[in-house]
Amino acid sequence: MNRLRLLRPPLPPLASQRRRARTDGPAVGRECVEVLGHTYPCDDFTNVTPKILAKVGRNLHNQRHHPLWLLKERIKAHFYSAYAARSGDPLFSAHDNLSPVVSVEQNFDSLLIPPDHPSRKRGDNYYLNRNTMLRAHTSAHQRELVSAGLDAFLLAGDVYRRDEIDASHYPVFHQLEGVRLFSNYQLFSEVPNGEDLKMFEAAGRRTPHKQEVHSLEAVKLLEFNLKRTLGRLVRHLFGEDLEVRWVDCYFPFTHPSFEMEVRFHGDWMEVLGCGVMEQQLLNSGAADKAGWAFGLGLERLAMVLYKIPDIRIFWSQDERFLKQFRVDDIHREVRLQALSKYPPLHNDISFWLPAAGEPAFHANDFYELVRAVAGDLVEEVTLLDDFTHPTSGRRSLCFRVAYRHTERTLSQQEVHAVHGEIQRRAETQLGVEGRY
């Protein structure tokens, strides 16, 4: 098995504060952010909140018998048993403890994501400062693992994105991705007269089906190997009778790129993205090889496999939930027995948006404010009305906030207090004018 002996630290904490960094928990101050024992200076890009930092280090994917751990271990076991190196050891190595704090360069530039790409927006990510952030995808570590000499690996970890609020979206979730690289010999070894085929071509051109440096034969073999590998994986998880289809798509770091959809309960559901790695990504340590990569969301699969109805439940400490996943065999079928569903309480909030010339309003900023105040008490935030006054031209939004605790009944009194705080902070922090 390939072993990673040394990985460079994913980010540089303040050198002057490295030794005296506190380790008693994350914190956001006026001048610095403390997380995982390191301190980082704040600037105009800092937008991470204490509630988000409190999730850093929880590592649900590494908590034994947690459903995310169970799914991760099932995927690892499948790759270990299905793919072996010449030595007989597993072909794929697995890595699940890399720090979620990364540089902006790691998260974006190392994956060829252009400076003006919308995925870089401050409103969509959690920044510690302009140069450091909580990773938005596990692919932020791809380059360092490839540079360390790994040709086949799985990588799992927690990722962080500012997003809407509903039963299937949460600001912290978990990804698992895989990468496999091939030499010219490995790729063509099973092809008749494969010794005459070449992975690269000098005067090629980029088309919708291939990169300019790759031969068409190489791309077709990489695509076939990728789709066969992932088809085996999802059938291992969902069953042999699963219907699968592939959809062409676009990612900055793969070409060609695909999404896999599976037929589940009568509907097509997208479960992962993948593709042939952009050759530029391999110039640091593996320029003579070509390969593929895929990434999937563990929560998305676990909610379907285990019938978990609300993504917030993954963070629950409720013993009625956790004990259902304490199984002796990771391959044993588990279906969540429904927990008591406590009644929701709904409260609306309406406000005029800031006038022209003032800082623009972004919905993700409002969702983040709701999370910062109410945390996991909020089940969903829905836009009910978007109104523009015919005379003044002012725009007003109305949101409905659904409050529901996963472990107890909420009182209208405590919800009223929380909702009032959301209203106050919306006015002071977002510059809106309440219509209460």
GROMACS .gro file of C-alpha atoms in nm, residues 18-220:
model
  203
   18ARG     CA    1   0.227   2.961   1.699
   19ARG     CA    2   0.375   2.864   2.034
   20ARG     CA    3   0.121   3.043   2.248
   21ALA     CA    4  -0.190   2.945   2.049
   22ARG     CA    5  -0.470   2.830   2.274
   23THR     CA    6  -0.603   2.477   2.238
   24ASP     CA    7  -0.913   2.506   2.455
   25GLY     CA    8  -1.148   2.558   2.162
   26PRO     CA    9  -1.204   2.774   1.855
   27ALA     CA   10  -1.269   3.145   1.886
   28VAL     CA   11  -1.322   3.453   1.671
   29GLY     CA   12  -1.178   3.775   1.808
   30ARG     CA   13  -1.149   4.124   1.668
   31GLU     CA   14  -0.789   4.072   1.558
   32CYS     CA   15  -0.748   3.698   1.514
   33VAL     CA   16  -0.918   3.362   1.475
   34GLU     CA   17  -0.811   3.062   1.682
   35VAL     CA   18  -0.881   2.714   1.549
   36LEU     CA   19  -0.719   2.373   1.594
   37GLY     CA   20  -0.448   2.519   1.815
   38HIS     CA   21  -0.335   2.788   1.571
   39THR     CA   22  -0.402   3.160   1.539
   40TYR     CA   23  -0.475   3.349   1.217
   41PRO     CA   24  -0.502   3.727   1.170
   42CYS     CA   25  -0.842   3.871   1.082
   43ASP     CA   26  -0.897   4.108   0.791
   44ASP     CA   27  -1.183   4.236   0.578
   45PHE     CA   28  -1.248   3.884   0.442
   46THR     CA   29  -1.294   3.713   0.779
   47ASN     CA   30  -1.649   3.578   0.797
   48VAL     CA   31  -1.625   3.251   0.990
   49THR     CA   32  -1.852   3.237   1.296
   50PRO     CA   33  -1.812   3.073   1.637
   51LYS     CA   34  -2.094   2.828   1.562
   52ILE     CA   35  -1.912   2.707   1.250
   53LEU     CA   36  -1.577   2.688   1.425
   54ALA     CA   37  -1.740   2.479   1.697
   55LYS     CA   38  -1.791   2.209   1.432
   56VAL     CA   39  -1.423   2.203   1.333
   57GLY     CA   40  -1.255   1.900   1.486
   58ARG     CA   41  -1.578   1.706   1.541
   59ASN     CA   42  -1.479   1.476   1.251
   60LEU     CA   43  -1.804   1.282   1.230
   61HIS     CA   44  -1.653   1.068   0.956
   62ASN     CA   45  -1.399   0.935   1.208
   63GLN     CA   46  -1.638   0.873   1.499
   64ARG     CA   47  -1.672   0.499   1.526
   65HIS     CA   48  -2.025   0.373   1.451
   66HIS     CA   49  -2.146   0.711   1.333
   67PRO     CA   50  -2.344   0.665   1.006
   68LEU     CA   51  -2.091   0.876   0.813
   69TRP     CA   52  -1.806   0.665   0.953
   70LEU     CA   53  -1.999   0.350   0.863
   71LEU     CA   54  -2.047   0.461   0.504
   72LYS     CA   55  -1.685   0.574   0.471
   73GLU     CA   56  -1.563   0.237   0.601
   74ARG     CA   57  -1.790   0.051   0.359
   75ILE     CA   58  -1.645   0.245   0.067
   76LYS     CA   59  -1.289   0.189   0.189
   77ALA     CA   60  -1.350  -0.184   0.234
   78HIS     CA   61  -1.486  -0.208  -0.118
   79PHE     CA   62  -1.179  -0.042  -0.271
   80TYR     CA   63  -0.942  -0.245  -0.053
   81SER     CA   64  -1.099  -0.574  -0.158
   82ALA     CA   65  -1.163  -0.495  -0.523
   83TYR     CA   66  -0.829  -0.339  -0.620
   84ALA     CA   67  -0.490  -0.479  -0.526
   85ALA     CA   68  -0.135  -0.380  -0.617
   86ARG     CA   69   0.119  -0.631  -0.750
   87SER     CA   70   0.242  -0.684  -0.394
   88GLY     CA   71  -0.106  -0.798  -0.292
   89ASP     CA   72  -0.161  -0.493  -0.071
   90PRO     CA   73  -0.457  -0.265  -0.138
   91LEU     CA   74  -0.396  -0.041  -0.438
   92PHE     CA   75  -0.570   0.262  -0.285
   93SER     CA   76  -0.440   0.430   0.029
   94ALA     CA   77  -0.691   0.616   0.249
   95HIS     CA   78  -0.651   0.953   0.421
   96ASP     CA   79  -0.913   1.101   0.654
   97ASN     CA   80  -0.737   1.328   0.902
   98LEU     CA   81  -0.600   1.621   0.701
   99SER     CA   82  -0.671   1.964   0.848
  100PRO     CA   83  -0.979   2.140   0.707
  101VAL     CA   84  -0.798   2.475   0.735
  102VAL     CA   85  -0.629   2.540   0.400
  103SER     CA   86  -0.489   2.825   0.198
  104VAL     CA   87  -0.700   2.995  -0.066
  105GLU     CA   88  -0.432   2.886  -0.313
  106GLN     CA   89  -0.486   2.520  -0.215
  107ASN     CA   90  -0.864   2.546  -0.234
  108PHE     CA   91  -0.883   2.726  -0.569
  109ASP     CA   92  -0.560   2.797  -0.757
  110SER     CA   93  -0.417   2.446  -0.721
  111LEU     CA   94  -0.733   2.320  -0.896
  112LEU     CA   95  -0.716   2.569  -1.184
  113ILE     CA   96  -1.023   2.757  -1.059
  114PRO     CA   97  -0.990   3.106  -1.214
  115PRO     CA   98  -0.973   3.421  -0.998
  116ASP     CA   99  -1.315   3.542  -1.116
  117HIS     CA  100  -1.493   3.208  -1.069
  118PRO     CA  101  -1.817   3.247  -0.868
  119SER     CA  102  -1.721   2.961  -0.634
  120ARG     CA  103  -1.460   3.189  -0.474
  121LYS     CA  104  -1.718   3.441  -0.350
  122ARG     CA  105  -1.695   3.546   0.012
  123GLY     CA  106  -2.069   3.487   0.038
  124ASP     CA  107  -2.026   3.117  -0.046
  125ASN     CA  108  -1.724   3.029   0.170
  126TYR     CA  109  -1.589   3.056   0.523
  127TYR     CA  110  -1.274   3.266   0.523
  128LEU     CA  111  -1.039   3.305   0.818
  129ASN     CA  112  -0.876   3.585   0.620
  130ARG     CA  113  -0.795   3.665   0.257
  131ASN     CA  114  -0.534   3.390   0.237
  132THR     CA  115  -0.680   3.118   0.459
  133MET     CA  116  -1.017   2.944   0.472
  134LEU     CA  117  -1.207   2.635   0.577
  135ARG     CA  118  -1.185   2.403   0.277
  136ALA     CA  119  -1.487   2.398   0.049
  137HIS     CA  120  -1.395   2.056  -0.092
  138THR     CA  121  -1.149   1.778  -0.013
  139SER     CA  122  -0.991   1.834  -0.357
  140ALA     CA  123  -0.792   2.112  -0.188
  141HIS     CA  124  -0.544   1.837  -0.090
  142GLN     CA  125  -0.516   1.670  -0.430
  143ARG     CA  126  -0.194   1.838  -0.535
  144GLU     CA  127  -0.007   1.767  -0.212
  145LEU     CA  128  -0.103   1.399  -0.221
  146VAL     CA  129  -0.004   1.361  -0.586
  147SER     CA  130   0.321   1.549  -0.519
  148ALA     CA  131   0.392   1.306  -0.235
  149GLY     CA  132   0.400   1.025  -0.490
  150LEU     CA  133   0.057   0.869  -0.445
  151ASP     CA  134  -0.093   0.712  -0.757
  152ALA     CA  135  -0.420   0.583  -0.608
  153PHE     CA  136  -0.587   0.725  -0.298
  154LEU     CA  137  -0.915   0.794  -0.120
  155LEU     CA  138  -0.956   1.115   0.077
  156ALA     CA  139  -1.237   1.187   0.323
  157GLY     CA  140  -1.305   1.493   0.534
  158ASP     CA  141  -1.534   1.770   0.651
  159VAL     CA  142  -1.596   2.063   0.416
  160TYR     CA  143  -1.758   2.402   0.472
  161ARG     CA  144  -1.987   2.614   0.252
  162ARG     CA  145  -2.234   2.894   0.320
  163ASP     CA  146  -2.563   2.778   0.178
  164GLU     CA  147  -2.940   2.782   0.207
  165ILE     CA  148  -3.120   2.622   0.502
  166ASP     CA  149  -3.336   2.315   0.454
  167ALA     CA  150  -3.345   1.943   0.532
  168SER     CA  151  -3.071   1.857   0.283
  169HIS     CA  152  -2.832   2.155   0.319
  170TYR     CA  153  -2.596   2.222   0.608
  171PRO     CA  154  -2.290   2.452   0.628
  172VAL     CA  155  -2.070   2.157   0.725
  173PHE     CA  156  -2.080   1.830   0.536
  174HIS     CA  157  -1.842   1.551   0.442
  175GLN     CA  158  -1.689   1.444   0.114
  176LEU     CA  159  -1.502   1.139  -0.006
  177GLU     CA  160  -1.301   1.152  -0.323
  178GLY     CA  161  -1.077   0.917  -0.512
  179VAL     CA  162  -0.787   0.964  -0.751
  180ARG     CA  163  -0.610   0.709  -0.969
  181LEU     CA  164  -0.311   0.775  -1.195
  182PHE     CA  165  -0.178   0.552  -1.472
  183SER     CA  166   0.154   0.522  -1.649
  184ASN     CA  167   0.152   0.456  -2.023
  185TYR     CA  168   0.222   0.087  -1.957
  186GLN     CA  169  -0.052   0.052  -1.690
  187LEU     CA  170  -0.315   0.213  -1.910
  188PHE     CA  171  -0.252   0.006  -2.222
  189SER     CA  172  -0.125  -0.320  -2.070
  190GLU     CA  173  -0.451  -0.510  -2.133
  191VAL     CA  174  -0.506  -0.374  -2.484
  192PRO     CA  175  -0.395  -0.587  -2.785
  193ASN     CA  176  -0.080  -0.429  -2.928
  194GLY     CA  177  -0.097  -0.176  -2.645
  195GLU     CA  178   0.277  -0.123  -2.664
  196ASP     CA  179   0.216   0.073  -2.983
  197LEU     CA  180  -0.027   0.318  -2.820
  198LYS     CA  181   0.072   0.646  -2.656
  199MET     CA  182  -0.096   0.837  -2.375
  200PHE     CA  183   0.013   1.180  -2.497
  201GLU     CA  184   0.025   1.350  -2.835
  202ALA     CA  185   0.238   1.650  -2.922
  203ALA     CA  186   0.018   1.834  -3.170
  204GLY     CA  187  -0.328   1.754  -3.036
  205ARG     CA  188  -0.617   1.994  -2.992
  206ARG     CA  189  -0.874   2.033  -2.720
  207THR     CA  190  -1.223   1.909  -2.806
  208PRO     CA  191  -1.538   1.842  -2.601
  209HIS     CA  192  -1.412   1.484  -2.566
  210LYS     CA  193  -1.044   1.526  -2.476
  211GLN     CA  194  -0.765   1.755  -2.361
  212GLU     CA  195  -0.509   1.875  -2.614
  213VAL     CA  196  -0.224   1.669  -2.464
  214HIS     CA  197  -0.411   1.337  -2.445
  215SER     CA  198  -0.456   1.084  -2.721
  216LEU     CA  199  -0.814   0.985  -2.789
  217GLU     CA  200  -0.729   0.621  -2.708
  218ALA     CA  201  -0.597   0.720  -2.366
  219VAL     CA  202  -0.904   0.929  -2.280
  220LYS     CA  203  -1.144   0.653  -2.383
   0.00000   0.00000   0.00000
